[in-house]
mmCIF file of C-alpha atoms in Angstrom:
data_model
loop_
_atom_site.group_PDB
_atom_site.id
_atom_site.type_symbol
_atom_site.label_atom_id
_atom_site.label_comp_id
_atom_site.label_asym_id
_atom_site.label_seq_id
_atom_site.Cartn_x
_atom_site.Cartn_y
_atom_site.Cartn_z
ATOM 1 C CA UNK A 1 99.657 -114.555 202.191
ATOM 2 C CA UNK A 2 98.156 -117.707 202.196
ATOM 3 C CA UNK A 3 93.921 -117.212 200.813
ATOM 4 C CA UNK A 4 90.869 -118.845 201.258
ATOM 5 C CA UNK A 5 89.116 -119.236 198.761
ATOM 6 C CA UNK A 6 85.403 -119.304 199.159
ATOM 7 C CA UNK A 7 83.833 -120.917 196.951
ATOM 8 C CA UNK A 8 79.642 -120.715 194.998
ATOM 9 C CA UNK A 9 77.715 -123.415 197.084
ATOM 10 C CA UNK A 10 78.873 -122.004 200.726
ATOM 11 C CA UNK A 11 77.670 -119.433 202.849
ATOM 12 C CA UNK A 12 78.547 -115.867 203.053
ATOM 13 C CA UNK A 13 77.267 -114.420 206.644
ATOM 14 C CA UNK A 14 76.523 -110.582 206.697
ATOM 15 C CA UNK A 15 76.263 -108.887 209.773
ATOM 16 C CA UNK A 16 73.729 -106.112 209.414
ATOM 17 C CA UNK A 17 70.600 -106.366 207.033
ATOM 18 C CA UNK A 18 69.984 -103.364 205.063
ATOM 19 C CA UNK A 19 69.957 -102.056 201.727
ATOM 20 C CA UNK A 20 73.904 -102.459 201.812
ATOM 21 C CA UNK A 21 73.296 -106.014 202.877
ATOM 22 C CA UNK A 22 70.603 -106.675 199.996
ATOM 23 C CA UNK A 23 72.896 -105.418 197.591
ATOM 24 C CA UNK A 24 75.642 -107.350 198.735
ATOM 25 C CA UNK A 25 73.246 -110.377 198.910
ATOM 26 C CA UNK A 26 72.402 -110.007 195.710
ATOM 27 C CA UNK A 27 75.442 -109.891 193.531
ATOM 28 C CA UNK A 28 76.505 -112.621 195.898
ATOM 29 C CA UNK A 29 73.779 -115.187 195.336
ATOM 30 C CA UNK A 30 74.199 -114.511 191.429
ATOM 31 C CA UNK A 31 77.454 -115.828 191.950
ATOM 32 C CA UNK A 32 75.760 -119.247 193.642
ATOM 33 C CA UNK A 33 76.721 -118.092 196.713
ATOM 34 C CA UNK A 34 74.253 -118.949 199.978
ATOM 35 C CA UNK A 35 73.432 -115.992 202.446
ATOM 36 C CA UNK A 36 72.996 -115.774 205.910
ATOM 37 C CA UNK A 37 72.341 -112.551 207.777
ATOM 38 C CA UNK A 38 72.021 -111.431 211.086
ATOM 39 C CA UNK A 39 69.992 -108.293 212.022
ATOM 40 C CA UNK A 40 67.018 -107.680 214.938
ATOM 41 C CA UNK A 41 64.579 -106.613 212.253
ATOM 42 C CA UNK A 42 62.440 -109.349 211.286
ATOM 43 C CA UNK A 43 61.872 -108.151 207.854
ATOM 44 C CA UNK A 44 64.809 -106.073 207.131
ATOM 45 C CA UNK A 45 65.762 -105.730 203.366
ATOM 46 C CA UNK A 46 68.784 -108.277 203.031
ATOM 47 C CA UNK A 47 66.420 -111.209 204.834
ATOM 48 C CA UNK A 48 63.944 -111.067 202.230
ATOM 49 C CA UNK A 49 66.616 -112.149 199.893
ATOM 50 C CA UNK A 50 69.166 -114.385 201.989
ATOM 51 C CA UNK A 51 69.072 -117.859 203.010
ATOM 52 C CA UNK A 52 68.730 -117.876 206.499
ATOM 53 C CA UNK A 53 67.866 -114.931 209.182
ATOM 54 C CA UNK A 54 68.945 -114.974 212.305
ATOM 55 C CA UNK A 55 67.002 -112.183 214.094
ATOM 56 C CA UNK A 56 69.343 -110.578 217.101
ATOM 57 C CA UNK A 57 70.865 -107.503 218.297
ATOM 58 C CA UNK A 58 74.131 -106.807 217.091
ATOM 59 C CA UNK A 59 75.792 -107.376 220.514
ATOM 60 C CA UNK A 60 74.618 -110.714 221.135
ATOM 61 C CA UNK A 61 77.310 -112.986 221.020
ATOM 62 C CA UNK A 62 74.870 -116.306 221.219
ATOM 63 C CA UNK A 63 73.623 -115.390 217.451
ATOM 64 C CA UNK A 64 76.888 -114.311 216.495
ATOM 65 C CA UNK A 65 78.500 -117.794 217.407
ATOM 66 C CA UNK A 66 75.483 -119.073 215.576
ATOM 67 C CA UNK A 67 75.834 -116.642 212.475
ATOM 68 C CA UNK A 68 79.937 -118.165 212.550
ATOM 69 C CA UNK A 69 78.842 -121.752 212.493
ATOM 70 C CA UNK A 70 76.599 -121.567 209.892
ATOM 71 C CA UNK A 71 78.934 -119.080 207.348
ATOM 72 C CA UNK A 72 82.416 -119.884 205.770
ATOM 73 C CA UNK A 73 82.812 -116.167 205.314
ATOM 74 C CA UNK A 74 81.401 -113.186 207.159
ATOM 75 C CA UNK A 75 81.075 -109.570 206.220
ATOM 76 C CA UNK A 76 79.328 -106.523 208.150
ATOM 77 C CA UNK A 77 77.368 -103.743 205.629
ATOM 78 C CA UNK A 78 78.000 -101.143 208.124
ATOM 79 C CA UNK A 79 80.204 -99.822 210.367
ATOM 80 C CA UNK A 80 77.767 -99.268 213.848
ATOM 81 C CA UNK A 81 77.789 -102.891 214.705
ATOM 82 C CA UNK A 82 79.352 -104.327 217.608
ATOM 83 C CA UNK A 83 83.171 -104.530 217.448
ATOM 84 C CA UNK A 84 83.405 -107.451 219.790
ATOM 85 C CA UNK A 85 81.323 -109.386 217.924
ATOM 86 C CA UNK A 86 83.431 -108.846 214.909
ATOM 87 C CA UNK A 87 86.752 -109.763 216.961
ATOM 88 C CA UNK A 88 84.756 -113.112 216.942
ATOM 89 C CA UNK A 89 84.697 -113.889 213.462
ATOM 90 C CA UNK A 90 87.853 -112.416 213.180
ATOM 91 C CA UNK A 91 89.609 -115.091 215.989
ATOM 92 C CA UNK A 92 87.669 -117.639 213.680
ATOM 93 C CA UNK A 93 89.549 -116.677 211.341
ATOM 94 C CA UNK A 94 85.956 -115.754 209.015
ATOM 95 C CA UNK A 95 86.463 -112.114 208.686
ATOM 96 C CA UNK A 96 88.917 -111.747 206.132
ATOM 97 C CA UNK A 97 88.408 -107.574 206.713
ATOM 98 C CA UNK A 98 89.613 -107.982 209.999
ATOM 99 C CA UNK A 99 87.892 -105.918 213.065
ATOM 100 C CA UNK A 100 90.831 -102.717 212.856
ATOM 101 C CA UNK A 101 89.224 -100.968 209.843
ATOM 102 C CA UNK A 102 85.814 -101.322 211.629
ATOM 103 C CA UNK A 103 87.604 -99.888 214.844
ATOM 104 C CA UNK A 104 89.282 -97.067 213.302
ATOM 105 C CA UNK A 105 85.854 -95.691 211.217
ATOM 106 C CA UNK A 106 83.535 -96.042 214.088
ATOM 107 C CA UNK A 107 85.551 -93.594 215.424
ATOM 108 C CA UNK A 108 86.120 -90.142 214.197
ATOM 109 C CA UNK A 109 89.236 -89.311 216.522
ATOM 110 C CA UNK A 110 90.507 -92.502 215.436
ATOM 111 C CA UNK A 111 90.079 -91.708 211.897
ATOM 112 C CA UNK A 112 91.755 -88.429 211.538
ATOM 113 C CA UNK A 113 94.481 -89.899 214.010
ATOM 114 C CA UNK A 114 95.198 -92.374 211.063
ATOM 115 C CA UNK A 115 95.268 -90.105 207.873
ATOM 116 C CA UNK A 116 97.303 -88.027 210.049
ATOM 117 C CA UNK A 117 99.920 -90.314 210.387
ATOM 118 C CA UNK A 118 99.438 -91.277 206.822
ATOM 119 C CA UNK A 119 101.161 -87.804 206.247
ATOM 120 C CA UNK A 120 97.196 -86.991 204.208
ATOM 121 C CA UNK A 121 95.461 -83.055 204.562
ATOM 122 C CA UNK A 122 92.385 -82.839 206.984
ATOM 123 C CA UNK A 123 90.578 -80.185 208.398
ATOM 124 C CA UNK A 124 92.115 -78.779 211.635
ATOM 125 C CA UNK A 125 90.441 -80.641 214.311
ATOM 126 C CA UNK A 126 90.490 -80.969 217.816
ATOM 127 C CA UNK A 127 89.030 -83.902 220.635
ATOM 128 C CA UNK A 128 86.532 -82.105 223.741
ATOM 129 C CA UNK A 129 84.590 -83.296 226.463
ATOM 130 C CA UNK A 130 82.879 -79.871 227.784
ATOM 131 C CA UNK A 131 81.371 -76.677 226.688
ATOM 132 C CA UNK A 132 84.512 -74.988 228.472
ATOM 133 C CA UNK A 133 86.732 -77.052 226.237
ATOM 134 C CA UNK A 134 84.655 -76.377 222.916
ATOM 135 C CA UNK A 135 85.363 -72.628 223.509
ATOM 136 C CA UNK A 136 89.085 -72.989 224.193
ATOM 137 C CA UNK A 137 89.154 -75.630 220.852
ATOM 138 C CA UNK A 138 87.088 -72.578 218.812
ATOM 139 C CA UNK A 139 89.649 -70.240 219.878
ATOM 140 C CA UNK A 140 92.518 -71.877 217.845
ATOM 141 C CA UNK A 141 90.436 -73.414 215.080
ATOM 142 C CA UNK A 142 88.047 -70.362 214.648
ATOM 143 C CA UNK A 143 84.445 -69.837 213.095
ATOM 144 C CA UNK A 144 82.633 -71.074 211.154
ATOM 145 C CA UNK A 145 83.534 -75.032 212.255
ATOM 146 C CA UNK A 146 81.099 -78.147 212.532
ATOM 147 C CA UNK A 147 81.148 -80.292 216.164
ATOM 148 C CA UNK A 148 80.507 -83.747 215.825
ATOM 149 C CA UNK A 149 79.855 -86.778 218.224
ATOM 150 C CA UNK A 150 82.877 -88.963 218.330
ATOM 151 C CA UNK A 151 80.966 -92.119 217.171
ATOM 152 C CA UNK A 152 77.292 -92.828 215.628
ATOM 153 C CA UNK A 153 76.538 -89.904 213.198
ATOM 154 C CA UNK A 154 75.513 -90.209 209.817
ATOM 155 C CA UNK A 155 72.915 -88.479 207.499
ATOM 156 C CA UNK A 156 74.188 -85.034 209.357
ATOM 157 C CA UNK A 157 73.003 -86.691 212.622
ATOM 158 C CA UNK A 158 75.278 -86.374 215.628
ATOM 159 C CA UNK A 159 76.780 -83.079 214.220
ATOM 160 C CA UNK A 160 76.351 -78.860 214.233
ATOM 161 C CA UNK A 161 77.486 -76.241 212.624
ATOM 162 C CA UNK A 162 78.448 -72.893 214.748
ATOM 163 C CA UNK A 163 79.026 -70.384 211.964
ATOM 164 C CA UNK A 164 78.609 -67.055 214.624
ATOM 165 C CA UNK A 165 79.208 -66.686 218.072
ATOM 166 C CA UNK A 166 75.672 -66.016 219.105
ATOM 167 C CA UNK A 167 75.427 -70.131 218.273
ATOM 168 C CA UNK A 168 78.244 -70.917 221.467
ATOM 169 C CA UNK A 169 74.671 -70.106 223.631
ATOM 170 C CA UNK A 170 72.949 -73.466 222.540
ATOM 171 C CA UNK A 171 76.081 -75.211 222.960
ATOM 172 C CA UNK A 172 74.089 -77.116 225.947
ATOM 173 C CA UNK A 173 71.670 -78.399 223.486
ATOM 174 C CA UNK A 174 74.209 -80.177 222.060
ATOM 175 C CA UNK A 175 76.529 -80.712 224.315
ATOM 176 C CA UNK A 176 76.448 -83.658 227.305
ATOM 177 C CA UNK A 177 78.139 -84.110 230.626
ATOM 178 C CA UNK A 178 80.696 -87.048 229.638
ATOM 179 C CA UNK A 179 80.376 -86.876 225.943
ATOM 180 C CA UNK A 180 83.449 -86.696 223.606
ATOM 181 C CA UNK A 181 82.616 -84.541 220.776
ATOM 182 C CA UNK A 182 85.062 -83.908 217.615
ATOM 183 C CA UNK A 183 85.457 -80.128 216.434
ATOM 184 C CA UNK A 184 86.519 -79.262 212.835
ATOM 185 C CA UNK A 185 87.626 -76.646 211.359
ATOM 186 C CA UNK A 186 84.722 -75.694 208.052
ATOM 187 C CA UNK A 187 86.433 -76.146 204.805
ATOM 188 C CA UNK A 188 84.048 -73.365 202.308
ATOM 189 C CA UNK A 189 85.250 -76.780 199.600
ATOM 190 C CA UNK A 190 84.214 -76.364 196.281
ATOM 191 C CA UNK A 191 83.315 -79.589 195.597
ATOM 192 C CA UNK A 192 82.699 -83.204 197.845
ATOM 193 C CA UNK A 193 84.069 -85.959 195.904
ATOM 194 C CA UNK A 194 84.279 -89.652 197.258
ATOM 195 C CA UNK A 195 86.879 -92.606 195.910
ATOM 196 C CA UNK A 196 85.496 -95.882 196.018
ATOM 197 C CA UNK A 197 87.822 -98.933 195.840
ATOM 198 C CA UNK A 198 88.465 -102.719 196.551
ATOM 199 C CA UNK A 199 91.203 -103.788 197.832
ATOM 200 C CA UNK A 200 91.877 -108.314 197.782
ATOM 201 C CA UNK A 201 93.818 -110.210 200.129
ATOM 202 C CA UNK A 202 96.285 -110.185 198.877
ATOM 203 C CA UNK A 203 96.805 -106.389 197.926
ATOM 204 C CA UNK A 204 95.433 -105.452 194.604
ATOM 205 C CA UNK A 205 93.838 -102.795 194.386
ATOM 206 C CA UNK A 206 90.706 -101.498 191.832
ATOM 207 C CA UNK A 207 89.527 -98.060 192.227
ATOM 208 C CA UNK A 208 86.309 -97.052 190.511
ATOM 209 C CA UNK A 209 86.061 -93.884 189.121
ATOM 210 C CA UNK A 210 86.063 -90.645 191.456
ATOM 211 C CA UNK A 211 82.532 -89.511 191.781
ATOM 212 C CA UNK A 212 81.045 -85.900 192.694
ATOM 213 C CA UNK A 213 78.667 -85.755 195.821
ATOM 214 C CA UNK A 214 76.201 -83.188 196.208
ATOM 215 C CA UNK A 215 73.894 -83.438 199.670
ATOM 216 C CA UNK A 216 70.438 -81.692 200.538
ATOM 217 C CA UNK A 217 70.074 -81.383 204.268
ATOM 218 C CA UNK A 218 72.989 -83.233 205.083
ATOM 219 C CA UNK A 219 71.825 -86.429 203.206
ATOM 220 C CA UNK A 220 73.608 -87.308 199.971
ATOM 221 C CA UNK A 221 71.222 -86.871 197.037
ATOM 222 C CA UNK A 222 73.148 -86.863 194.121
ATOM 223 C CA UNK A 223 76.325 -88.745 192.791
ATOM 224 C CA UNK A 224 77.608 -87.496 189.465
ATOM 225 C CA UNK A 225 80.419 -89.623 187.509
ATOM 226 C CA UNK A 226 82.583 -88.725 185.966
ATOM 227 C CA UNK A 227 83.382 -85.822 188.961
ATOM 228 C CA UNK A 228 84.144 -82.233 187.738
ATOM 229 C CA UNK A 229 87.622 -82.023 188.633
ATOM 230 C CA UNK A 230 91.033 -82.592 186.372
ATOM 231 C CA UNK A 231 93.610 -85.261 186.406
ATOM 232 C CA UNK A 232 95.350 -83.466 188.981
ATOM 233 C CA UNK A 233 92.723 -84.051 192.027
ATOM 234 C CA UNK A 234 91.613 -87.754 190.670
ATOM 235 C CA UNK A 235 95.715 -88.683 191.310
ATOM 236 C CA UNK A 236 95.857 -87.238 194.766
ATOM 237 C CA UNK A 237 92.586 -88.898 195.791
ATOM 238 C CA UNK A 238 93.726 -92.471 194.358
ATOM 239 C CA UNK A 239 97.121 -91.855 195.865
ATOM 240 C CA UNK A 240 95.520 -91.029 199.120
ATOM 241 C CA UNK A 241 93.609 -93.731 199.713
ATOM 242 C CA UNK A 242 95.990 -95.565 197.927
ATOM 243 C CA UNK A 243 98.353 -94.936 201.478
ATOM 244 C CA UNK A 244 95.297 -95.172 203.687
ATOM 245 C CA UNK A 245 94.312 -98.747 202.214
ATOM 246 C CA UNK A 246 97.525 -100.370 202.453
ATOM 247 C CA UNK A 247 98.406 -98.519 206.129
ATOM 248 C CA UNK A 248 95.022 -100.160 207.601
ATOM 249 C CA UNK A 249 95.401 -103.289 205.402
ATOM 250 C CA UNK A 250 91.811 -102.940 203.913
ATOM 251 C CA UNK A 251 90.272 -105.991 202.509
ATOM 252 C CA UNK A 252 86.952 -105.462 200.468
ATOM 253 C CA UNK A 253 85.222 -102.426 199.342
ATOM 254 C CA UNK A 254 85.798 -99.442 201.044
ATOM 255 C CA UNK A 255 84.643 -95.580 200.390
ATOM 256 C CA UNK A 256 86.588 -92.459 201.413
ATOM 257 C CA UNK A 257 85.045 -88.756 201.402
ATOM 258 C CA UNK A 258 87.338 -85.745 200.535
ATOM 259 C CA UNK A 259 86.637 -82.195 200.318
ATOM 260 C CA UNK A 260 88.188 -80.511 197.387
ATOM 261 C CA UNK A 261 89.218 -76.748 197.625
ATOM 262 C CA UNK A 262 91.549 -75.131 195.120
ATOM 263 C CA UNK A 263 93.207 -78.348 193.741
ATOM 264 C CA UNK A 264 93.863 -79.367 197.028
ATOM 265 C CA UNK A 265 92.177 -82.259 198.552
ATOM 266 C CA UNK A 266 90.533 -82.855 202.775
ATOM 267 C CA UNK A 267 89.711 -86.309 203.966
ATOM 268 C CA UNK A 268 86.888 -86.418 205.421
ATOM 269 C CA UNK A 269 85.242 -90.152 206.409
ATOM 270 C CA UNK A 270 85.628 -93.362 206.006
ATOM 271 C CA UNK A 271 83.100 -96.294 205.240
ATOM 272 C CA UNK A 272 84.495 -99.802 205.365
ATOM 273 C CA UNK A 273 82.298 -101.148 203.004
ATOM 274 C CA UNK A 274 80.460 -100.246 199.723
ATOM 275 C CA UNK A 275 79.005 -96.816 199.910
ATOM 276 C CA UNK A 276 76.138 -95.019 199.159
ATOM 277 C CA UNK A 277 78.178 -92.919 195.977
ATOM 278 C CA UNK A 278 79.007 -96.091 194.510
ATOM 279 C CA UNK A 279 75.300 -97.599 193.723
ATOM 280 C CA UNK A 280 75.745 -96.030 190.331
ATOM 281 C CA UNK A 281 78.155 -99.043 189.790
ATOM 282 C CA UNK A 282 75.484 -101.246 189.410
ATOM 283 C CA UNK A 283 74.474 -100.230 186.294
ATOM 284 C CA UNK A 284 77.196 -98.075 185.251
ATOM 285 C CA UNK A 285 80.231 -100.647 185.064
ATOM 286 C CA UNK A 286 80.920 -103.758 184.492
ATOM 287 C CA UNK A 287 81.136 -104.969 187.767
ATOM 288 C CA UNK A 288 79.486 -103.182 190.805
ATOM 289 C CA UNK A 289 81.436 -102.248 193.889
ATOM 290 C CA UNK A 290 78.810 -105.095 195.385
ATOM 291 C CA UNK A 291 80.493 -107.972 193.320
ATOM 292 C CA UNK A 292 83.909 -107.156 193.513
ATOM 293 C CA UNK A 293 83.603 -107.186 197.552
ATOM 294 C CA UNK A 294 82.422 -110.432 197.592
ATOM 295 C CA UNK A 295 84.880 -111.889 195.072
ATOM 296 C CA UNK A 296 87.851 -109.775 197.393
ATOM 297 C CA UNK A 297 86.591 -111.307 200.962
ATOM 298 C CA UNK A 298 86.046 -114.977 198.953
ATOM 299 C CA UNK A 299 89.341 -114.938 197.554
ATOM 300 C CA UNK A 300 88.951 -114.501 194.052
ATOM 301 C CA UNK A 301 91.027 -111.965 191.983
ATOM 302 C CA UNK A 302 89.183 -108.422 191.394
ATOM 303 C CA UNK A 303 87.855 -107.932 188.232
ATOM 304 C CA UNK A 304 89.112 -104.667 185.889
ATOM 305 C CA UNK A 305 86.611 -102.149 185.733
ATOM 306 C CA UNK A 306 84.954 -100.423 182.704
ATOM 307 C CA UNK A 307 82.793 -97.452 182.804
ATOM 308 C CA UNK A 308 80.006 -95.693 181.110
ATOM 309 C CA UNK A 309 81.039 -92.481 180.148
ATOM 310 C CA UNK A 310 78.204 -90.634 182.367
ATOM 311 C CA UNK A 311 75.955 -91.562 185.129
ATOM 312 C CA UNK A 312 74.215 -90.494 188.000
ATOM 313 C CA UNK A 313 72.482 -91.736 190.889
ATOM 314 C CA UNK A 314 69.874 -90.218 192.993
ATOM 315 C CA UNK A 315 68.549 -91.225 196.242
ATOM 316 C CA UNK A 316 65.053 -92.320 196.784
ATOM 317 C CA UNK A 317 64.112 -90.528 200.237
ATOM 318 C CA UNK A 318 60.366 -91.306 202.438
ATOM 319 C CA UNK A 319 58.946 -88.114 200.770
ATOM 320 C CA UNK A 320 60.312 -89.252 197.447
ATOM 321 C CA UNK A 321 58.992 -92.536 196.869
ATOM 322 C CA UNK A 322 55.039 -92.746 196.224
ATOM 323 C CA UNK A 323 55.627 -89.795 193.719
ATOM 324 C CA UNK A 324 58.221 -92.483 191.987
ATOM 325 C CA UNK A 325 56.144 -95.845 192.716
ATOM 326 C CA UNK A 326 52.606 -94.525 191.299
ATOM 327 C CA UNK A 327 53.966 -92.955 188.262
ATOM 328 C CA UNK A 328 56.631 -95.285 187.362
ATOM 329 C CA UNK A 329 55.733 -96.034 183.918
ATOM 330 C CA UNK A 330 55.836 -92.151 183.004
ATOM 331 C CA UNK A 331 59.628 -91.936 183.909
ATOM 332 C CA UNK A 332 62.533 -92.674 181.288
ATOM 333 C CA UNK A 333 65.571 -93.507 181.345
ATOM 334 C CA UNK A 334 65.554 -94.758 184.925
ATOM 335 C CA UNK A 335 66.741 -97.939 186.264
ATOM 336 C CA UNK A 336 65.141 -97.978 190.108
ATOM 337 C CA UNK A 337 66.099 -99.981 192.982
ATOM 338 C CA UNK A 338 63.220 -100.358 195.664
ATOM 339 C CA UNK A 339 64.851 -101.440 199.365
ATOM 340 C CA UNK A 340 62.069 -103.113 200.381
ATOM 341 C CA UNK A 341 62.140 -101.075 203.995
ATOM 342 C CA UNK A 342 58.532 -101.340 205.214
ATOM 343 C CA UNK A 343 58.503 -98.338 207.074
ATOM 344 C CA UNK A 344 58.125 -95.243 205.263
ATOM 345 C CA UNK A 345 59.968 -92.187 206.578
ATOM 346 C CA UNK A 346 60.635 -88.678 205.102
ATOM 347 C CA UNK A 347 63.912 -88.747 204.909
ATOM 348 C CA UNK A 348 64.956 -92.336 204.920
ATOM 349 C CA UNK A 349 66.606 -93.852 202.069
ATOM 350 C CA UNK A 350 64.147 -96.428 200.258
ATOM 351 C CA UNK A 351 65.561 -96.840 197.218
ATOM 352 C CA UNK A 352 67.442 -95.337 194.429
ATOM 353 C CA UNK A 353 67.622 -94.571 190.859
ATOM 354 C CA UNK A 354 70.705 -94.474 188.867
ATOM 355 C CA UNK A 355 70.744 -92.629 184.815
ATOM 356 C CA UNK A 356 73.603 -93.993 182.256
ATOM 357 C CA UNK A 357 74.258 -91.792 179.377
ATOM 358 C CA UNK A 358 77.757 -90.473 177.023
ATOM 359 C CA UNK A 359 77.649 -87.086 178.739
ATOM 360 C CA UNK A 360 76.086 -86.024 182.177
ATOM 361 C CA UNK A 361 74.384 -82.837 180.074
ATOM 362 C CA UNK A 362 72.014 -85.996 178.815
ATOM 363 C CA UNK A 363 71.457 -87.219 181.802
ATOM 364 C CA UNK A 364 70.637 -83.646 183.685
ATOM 365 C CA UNK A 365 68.043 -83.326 180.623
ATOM 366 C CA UNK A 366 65.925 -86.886 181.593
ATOM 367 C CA UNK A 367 66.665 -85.540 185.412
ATOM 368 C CA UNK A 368 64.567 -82.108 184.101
ATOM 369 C CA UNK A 369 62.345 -84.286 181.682
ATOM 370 C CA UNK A 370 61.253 -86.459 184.451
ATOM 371 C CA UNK A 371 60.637 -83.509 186.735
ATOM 372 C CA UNK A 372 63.157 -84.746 189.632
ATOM 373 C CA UNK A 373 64.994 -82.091 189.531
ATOM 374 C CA UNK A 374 61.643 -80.980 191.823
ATOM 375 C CA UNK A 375 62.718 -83.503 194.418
#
């Protein structure tokens, strides 16, 4: 296929300005690039460090032609913006992504329609509309199982566990007339793992290393490289998304969660874009999964990736981040990333902090040295 090659001096447009968007931003404008960004926050983290801001809503297809004109590239940072908007810039031919991978993971049916045709494990699974329907669905799948809104969730929004029956009596608190809700089967995993990889236009394909997720209250909290699995599981999860990459033609940097239970591996979800588990690339290799997404959607070749032996990265929540920012000079070993988010929320992700070490028993030492094992 026929590239085109972007090159430092023109504009990369990002659609969505958050922390993924800052990152982006970042490695991008190292590389000379210039950033534009569109986002209805006025002072959202990726305009305080891009070129030009062009405050709107997602769905408003005046800014969007505006956010086209002006960029000679555009990417999105997340996957809950509007998909019409991104058939624009894809008719422009500015999205080198492409609007299907944004179609399939804003959509959870969609999702496990497409691993399931890629011949890869899920959970058992099935599509309702009604309370009636969510009965009939737990009668084949069984208890304990986790119902999810079709579209929207994240952070363990938008989804609930039933684990006894006694729960089917709140079902209406969850439950709306017209809604199309997503039931799953529970795996009891022994470990979450997530691949993150880029994928270039035209094909290639560099996979960072497998990382280890562990979650408090639904929110991720910890990443762990290298994962604590053998060669075994790290093979079926690069083969996996090997198959999903090349099925949905993935261009960029793009994150899949698996459950791992007894050598076997579960897809979970999808992220078209870099991912929360892979900040620790920043730091930890020689080229973050930040960098080499920009150099796959501006046409240049993917870079080979070395690793530090250990890292991990931690998540900077609301509640976490004035016990961080006043006593910053006490901590050791920690490279922090603020988000620059002025509103501060308990659980909303502000920042994070990433450790590098030879072996994660050093790093789980400075995490107990510096008390944030606490958090």
């Amino acid at each position: 296929m026929e590239v085109n090659v972007i090159r430092p001096g023109d504009t990369i447009g990002i659609l969505g300005g958050g922390q993924l968007g800052r990152m982006m931003a970042l490695s991008a404008r190292h590389m000379g690039y210039r950033i534009a960004v569109m986002d209805p926050a006025e002072d959202c983290p990726c305009a305080q460090v891009a070129d030009e801001h062009i405050a709107a809503e997602y769905d408003d297809m005046d800014a969007a032609g505006q956010l086209s004109d002006i960029s000679d590239v555009i990417t999105y940072e997340f996957e809950n913006v509007d998909l019409q908007v991104a058939r624009l810039f894809e008719q422009a031919d500015k999205l080198p992504q492409g609007a299907f991978s944004l179609e399939v993971t804003q959509n959870r049916e969609k999702e496990k329609q497409i691993a399931v045709e890629a011949e890869l494990p899920v959970p058992d699974y099935k599509i309702i509309h009604s309370e009636s329907e969510l009965k009939q669905a737990l009668a084949e799948i069984g208890l304990p199982a986790v119902v999810k809104t079709i579209s929207g969730g994240y952070d363990g929004k938008g989804q609930w566990k039933l684990e006894y029956e006694e729960h089917l009596k709140e079902t209406d608190a969850f439950i709306k007339e017209g809604g199309t809700y997503i039931v799953e089967q529970w795996i009891p995993f022994d470990l979450e793992i997530s691949q993150v990889f880029t994928r270039s236009q035209s094909g290639e394909i560099a996979y960072f290393p497998l990382a280890e997720n562990i979650h408090k209250n639904h929110i991720l909290h910890e990443t762990r490289v290298p994962a604590f699995v053998d060669d075994e599981v790290r093979e079926k999860a690069k083969a996996a998304v090997k198959v999903m990459a090349e099925k949905m033609n993935i261009v960029g940097t793009f994150a899949v969660e698996m459950f791992v239970r007894d050598q076997e591996i579960y897809i979970n979800e999808m992220a078209p874009r870099p991912h929360n588990s892979g900040h620790y690339t920043i730091e930890a290799c020689n080229v973050s999964q930040f960098e080499q997404h920009v150099r796959a959607i501006c046409g240049l070749p993917l870079l080979p990736i070395h690793t530090f032996p250990a890292a991990v990265m931690i998540n900077v929540l609301g509640k976490h981040r004035d016990i961080l920012i006043d006593k910053l000079e006490g901590f050791q070993g920690v490279h922090f990333h603020d988000y620059g988010k002025a509103a501060v929320r308990t659980n909303r992700k502000m920042g994070h902090i990433t450790f590098i070490a030879d072996r994660l028993e050093e790093i789980d030492e400075l995490i107990e040295t510096n008390q944030i094992h606490l958090w």
